[in-house]
Amino acid sequence: MLFMETPKFENYSVVKNTINKSLGIVLKVIGENITIYPAKGGEKMTFKSEYLIQASAEEAESLKDLIEQAKKEENEKPKKGVKKIIDPEQIRYEFDKFLKHIAVRYPASEKAFRVFWLELLAIAGDTPGKTWEMKSATGNNPGPALKVLNQTTGKWIYCLSFIPGWGLRIEIKKEFLPKEFDGLFPIDNAMFGMGKAVELKYENFPEEKRRPYLDCVKAVYAAHWETK
């Protein structure tokens, strides 16, 4: 009987997901479990090695800067046992700085996203570091993300990520997406296969079209809200 050898991946090498062809950077290898840093943004994820292949030299070269960023983040992250200090004012500062960068290129988009974000915070709660944070996406560009309470662990975890620019991309983890709102997110296999997404144009995103997405967020929080 022939046995297939488990693929070997080196830390900080570039791999490709065989299902959705997304690229990622290897951060940790434990047996057949490979933790990667997604090239298109989102949280670190762990896959079985059978679902990954080595990326081509050209693909690896295209992520050269992101590899350096991943190395930097891994080296700078708090050591085990050191509790991360959350500074709400710093999070607000990063958010405002992020919006200013958008305003320079797309003034109307910045105004439209700010309106939508305030509507979202009215549902999720405006508690930086708890209900929302600035999450690193690609390279040095963080984007705002909403968090929900995991009732099992008692920790607040990322649920929806927002990538605003000329238009708006919203990504949601599949585990949090209520079935009745599935049609709002037509792009499958986002977040390295863990989520769904939608890409919207601000000029075609008035209140009546925002409402279904706000209702979706309400449903998410109704299912995962902190017990008071």
CSV table of C-alpha atoms in Angstrom, one decimal:
chain,number,residue,atom,x,y,z
A,1,MET,CA,0.0,0.0,0.0
A,2,LEU,CA,1.3,3.5,-0.9
A,3,PHE,CA,1.1,6.4,1.5
A,4,MET,CA,1.2,10.0,0.3
A,5,GLU,CA,3.9,11.9,2.1
A,6,THR,CA,2.6,14.9,4.1
A,7,PRO,CA,3.7,18.1,2.3
A,8,LYS,CA,6.5,20.0,4.0
A,9,PHE,CA,6.1,23.8,4.4
A,10,GLU,CA,8.6,26.2,5.8
A,11,ASN,CA,7.7,29.2,8.0
A,12,TYR,CA,7.1,32.3,5.9
A,13,SER,CA,6.8,30.3,2.7
A,14,VAL,CA,3.9,31.1,0.4
A,15,VAL,CA,1.2,28.5,0.0
A,16,LYS,CA,-2.0,28.2,-2.1
A,17,ASN,CA,-5.4,26.9,-1.0
A,18,THR,CA,-6.3,24.1,-3.3
A,19,ILE,CA,-10.1,24.9,-2.9
A,20,ASN,CA,-10.3,28.6,-3.6
A,21,LYS,CA,-6.7,29.3,-4.9
A,22,SER,CA,-6.2,32.0,-2.2
A,23,LEU,CA,-2.6,32.7,-1.2
A,24,GLY,CA,-1.2,32.8,2.4
A,25,ILE,CA,2.0,32.9,4.3
A,26,VAL,CA,3.0,30.1,6.6
A,27,LEU,CA,3.4,31.2,10.2
A,28,LYS,CA,3.4,27.9,12.1
A,29,VAL,CA,3.6,24.2,11.3
A,30,ILE,CA,2.5,21.6,13.8
A,31,GLY,CA,2.3,18.2,12.2
A,32,GLU,CA,-0.4,18.4,9.5
A,33,ASN,CA,-1.8,21.6,10.8
A,34,ILE,CA,-0.6,24.7,9.0
A,35,THR,CA,-1.3,28.2,10.4
A,36,ILE,CA,-1.3,30.9,7.7
A,37,TYR,CA,-1.5,34.6,7.3
A,38,PRO,CA,-4.0,35.3,4.5
A,39,ALA,CA,-2.7,37.4,1.7
A,40,LYS,CA,-6.1,39.2,1.1
A,41,GLY,CA,-6.6,40.0,4.8
A,42,GLY,CA,-8.5,38.5,7.6
A,43,GLU,CA,-7.5,36.6,10.7
A,44,LYS,CA,-4.8,33.9,10.8
A,45,MET,CA,-6.3,30.5,10.0
A,46,THR,CA,-5.2,26.9,10.4
A,47,PHE,CA,-5.6,24.2,7.6
A,48,LYS,CA,-4.7,20.6,7.1
A,49,SER,CA,-1.7,20.4,4.9
A,50,GLU,CA,-3.6,18.3,2.3
A,51,TYR,CA,-5.5,21.4,1.4
A,52,LEU,CA,-2.4,23.5,0.6
A,53,ILE,CA,0.3,23.5,-2.0
A,54,GLN,CA,3.4,25.5,-2.5
A,55,ALA,CA,2.9,28.7,-4.4
A,56,SER,CA,4.9,29.4,-7.5
A,57,ALA,CA,8.0,31.6,-7.4
A,58,GLU,CA,6.1,34.4,-9.1
A,59,GLU,CA,3.3,34.2,-6.5
A,60,ALA,CA,5.8,34.2,-3.7
A,61,GLU,CA,7.6,37.2,-5.1
A,62,SER,CA,4.4,39.2,-5.3
A,63,LEU,CA,3.9,38.8,-1.5
A,64,LYS,CA,7.5,39.8,-0.6
A,65,ASP,CA,6.4,42.9,1.3
A,66,LEU,CA,3.6,41.1,3.0
A,67,ILE,CA,6.0,38.4,4.2
A,68,GLU,CA,8.2,41.0,5.8
A,69,GLN,CA,5.1,42.5,7.5
A,70,ALA,CA,4.1,39.0,8.7
A,71,LYS,CA,7.5,38.5,10.2
A,72,LYS,CA,7.4,41.9,11.9
A,73,GLU,CA,4.0,41.2,13.4
A,74,GLU,CA,5.0,37.8,14.7
A,75,ASN,CA,8.2,39.3,16.3
A,76,GLU,CA,6.3,42.2,17.9
A,77,LYS,CA,3.3,40.2,19.2
A,78,PRO,CA,3.1,39.9,23.0
A,79,LYS,CA,4.9,36.9,24.5
A,80,LYS,CA,2.9,34.2,26.2
A,81,GLY,CA,1.6,35.2,29.5
A,82,VAL,CA,1.8,38.9,28.7
A,83,LYS,CA,-1.6,40.4,28.5
A,84,LYS,CA,-2.3,42.7,25.6
A,85,ILE,CA,-3.1,46.2,26.8
A,86,ILE,CA,-6.1,47.6,24.9
A,87,ASP,CA,-6.2,51.4,24.5
A,88,PRO,CA,-9.6,52.5,23.3
A,89,GLU,CA,-8.4,56.0,22.4
A,90,GLN,CA,-5.6,54.5,20.3
A,91,ILE,CA,-8.1,52.4,18.4
A,92,ARG,CA,-10.3,55.5,17.8
A,93,TYR,CA,-7.2,57.4,16.6
A,94,GLU,CA,-6.3,54.6,14.1
A,95,PHE,CA,-9.9,54.6,12.9
A,96,ASP,CA,-9.9,58.3,12.3
A,97,LYS,CA,-6.5,58.1,10.6
A,98,PHE,CA,-7.8,55.3,8.4
A,99,LEU,CA,-10.9,57.4,7.3
A,100,LYS,CA,-8.6,60.4,6.5
A,101,HIS,CA,-6.6,58.3,4.1
A,102,ILE,CA,-9.9,57.3,2.3
A,103,ALA,CA,-11.0,61.0,2.3
A,104,VAL,CA,-7.9,62.1,0.5
A,105,ARG,CA,-8.7,59.7,-2.4
A,106,TYR,CA,-12.5,59.3,-2.2
A,107,PRO,CA,-14.1,62.1,-0.2
A,108,ALA,CA,-17.7,60.9,-0.9
A,109,SER,CA,-16.9,57.4,0.0
A,110,GLU,CA,-15.4,58.4,3.4
A,111,LYS,CA,-18.6,60.3,4.2
A,112,ALA,CA,-20.8,57.4,3.1
A,113,PHE,CA,-18.9,54.9,5.2
A,114,ARG,CA,-18.8,57.1,8.3
A,115,VAL,CA,-22.7,57.2,8.2
A,116,PHE,CA,-22.9,53.4,7.8
A,117,TRP,CA,-20.3,52.8,10.5
A,118,LEU,CA,-22.3,54.9,13.0
A,119,GLU,CA,-25.4,52.9,12.2
A,120,LEU,CA,-23.5,49.7,12.8
A,121,LEU,CA,-22.1,50.9,16.2
A,122,ALA,CA,-25.6,51.8,17.2
A,123,ILE,CA,-26.4,48.1,17.0
A,124,ALA,CA,-23.1,46.6,18.2
A,125,GLY,CA,-22.1,49.2,20.8
A,126,ASP,CA,-19.3,51.7,20.6
A,127,THR,CA,-16.7,50.0,22.9
A,128,PRO,CA,-13.3,50.0,21.1
A,129,GLY,CA,-11.3,46.9,22.0
A,130,LYS,CA,-14.4,45.0,22.9
A,131,THR,CA,-17.3,45.4,20.3
A,132,TRP,CA,-14.9,46.6,17.6
A,133,GLU,CA,-11.3,47.0,16.7
A,134,MET,CA,-9.0,48.0,13.8
A,135,LYS,CA,-7.9,44.7,12.3
A,136,SER,CA,-4.8,44.3,10.1
A,137,ALA,CA,-5.8,43.5,6.6
A,138,THR,CA,-3.1,43.6,3.8
A,139,GLY,CA,0.3,44.9,4.7
A,140,ASN,CA,0.0,48.0,7.0
A,141,ASN,CA,-3.6,48.8,6.2
A,142,PRO,CA,-5.9,48.0,9.1
A,143,GLY,CA,-9.7,48.1,8.7
A,144,PRO,CA,-12.5,48.3,11.2
A,145,ALA,CA,-14.1,45.0,12.3
A,146,LEU,CA,-17.0,44.2,14.6
A,147,LYS,CA,-16.7,41.6,17.3
A,148,VAL,CA,-19.2,39.3,19.1
A,149,LEU,CA,-19.1,37.5,22.3
A,150,ASN,CA,-18.2,33.8,22.3
A,151,GLN,CA,-20.5,32.5,25.0
A,152,THR,CA,-18.3,29.4,25.5
A,153,THR,CA,-15.0,31.1,26.0
A,154,GLY,CA,-16.2,34.5,27.2
A,155,LYS,CA,-14.0,36.2,24.7
A,156,TRP,CA,-14.9,38.8,22.0
A,157,ILE,CA,-14.0,37.5,18.6
A,158,TYR,CA,-14.0,39.0,15.1
A,159,CYS,CA,-17.3,38.6,13.2
A,160,LEU,CA,-17.5,41.1,10.4
A,161,SER,CA,-14.7,42.9,8.6
A,162,PHE,CA,-15.1,46.1,6.6
A,163,ILE,CA,-12.7,47.1,3.8
A,164,PRO,CA,-13.7,50.6,2.6
A,165,GLY,CA,-12.2,52.4,-0.2
A,166,TRP,CA,-13.8,53.6,-3.5
A,167,GLY,CA,-16.4,51.0,-2.8
A,168,LEU,CA,-17.1,48.8,0.3
A,169,ARG,CA,-16.3,45.1,0.8
A,170,ILE,CA,-17.9,43.4,3.8
A,171,GLU,CA,-16.8,40.0,5.0
A,172,ILE,CA,-18.6,37.8,7.5
A,173,LYS,CA,-17.6,34.5,9.1
A,174,LYS,CA,-19.9,31.8,7.9
A,175,GLU,CA,-20.5,30.6,11.4
A,176,PHE,CA,-22.2,33.9,12.3
A,177,LEU,CA,-24.2,34.5,9.2
A,178,PRO,CA,-28.0,33.8,9.8
A,179,LYS,CA,-29.4,31.7,7.0
A,180,GLU,CA,-32.1,34.2,6.1
A,181,PHE,CA,-29.4,36.8,5.3
A,182,ASP,CA,-27.2,34.4,3.2
A,183,GLY,CA,-28.2,36.1,0.0
A,184,LEU,CA,-26.7,39.4,1.1
A,185,PHE,CA,-23.2,38.0,0.7
A,186,PRO,CA,-22.9,36.4,-2.7
A,187,ILE,CA,-19.1,36.0,-2.7
A,188,ASP,CA,-18.3,32.6,-1.2
A,189,ASN,CA,-15.0,31.3,0.2
A,190,ALA,CA,-13.9,34.8,1.5
A,191,MET,CA,-11.6,34.9,4.5
A,192,PHE,CA,-9.7,31.9,3.1
A,193,GLY,CA,-12.8,29.8,2.8
A,194,MET,CA,-14.1,30.7,6.3
A,195,GLY,CA,-16.5,33.5,5.2
A,196,LYS,CA,-18.7,35.1,2.7
A,197,ALA,CA,-18.5,38.6,1.3
A,198,VAL,CA,-20.2,41.3,-0.7
A,199,GLU,CA,-18.8,44.3,-2.6
A,200,LEU,CA,-21.0,47.4,-2.7
A,201,LYS,CA,-20.9,50.8,-4.5
A,202,TYR,CA,-21.6,53.7,-2.3
A,203,GLU,CA,-23.6,55.6,-4.9
A,204,ASN,CA,-26.0,52.7,-4.9
A,205,PHE,CA,-26.2,52.1,-1.2
A,206,PRO,CA,-28.9,54.4,0.2
A,207,GLU,CA,-30.7,53.8,3.5
A,208,GLU,CA,-33.2,51.3,2.0
A,209,LYS,CA,-30.3,49.2,0.7
A,210,ARG,CA,-28.3,49.5,3.9
A,211,ARG,CA,-31.2,48.4,6.0
A,212,PRO,CA,-31.0,44.6,5.2
A,213,TYR,CA,-27.3,44.6,6.2
A,214,LEU,CA,-28.1,46.4,9.4
A,215,ASP,CA,-30.9,43.9,10.1
A,216,CYS,CA,-28.4,41.1,9.5
A,217,VAL,CA,-26.0,42.6,12.1
A,218,LYS,CA,-28.9,42.9,14.5
A,219,ALA,CA,-29.7,39.3,14.1
A,220,VAL,CA,-26.0,38.3,14.6
A,221,TYR,CA,-25.9,40.3,17.9
A,222,ALA,CA,-29.3,39.0,19.0
A,223,ALA,CA,-27.8,35.5,18.8
A,224,HIS,CA,-24.4,36.3,20.4
A,225,TRP,CA,-25.1,39.2,22.7
A,226,GLU,CA,-23.5,39.4,26.1
A,227,THR,CA,-25.7,38.2,29.0
A,228,LYS,CA,-26.5,41.3,31.1
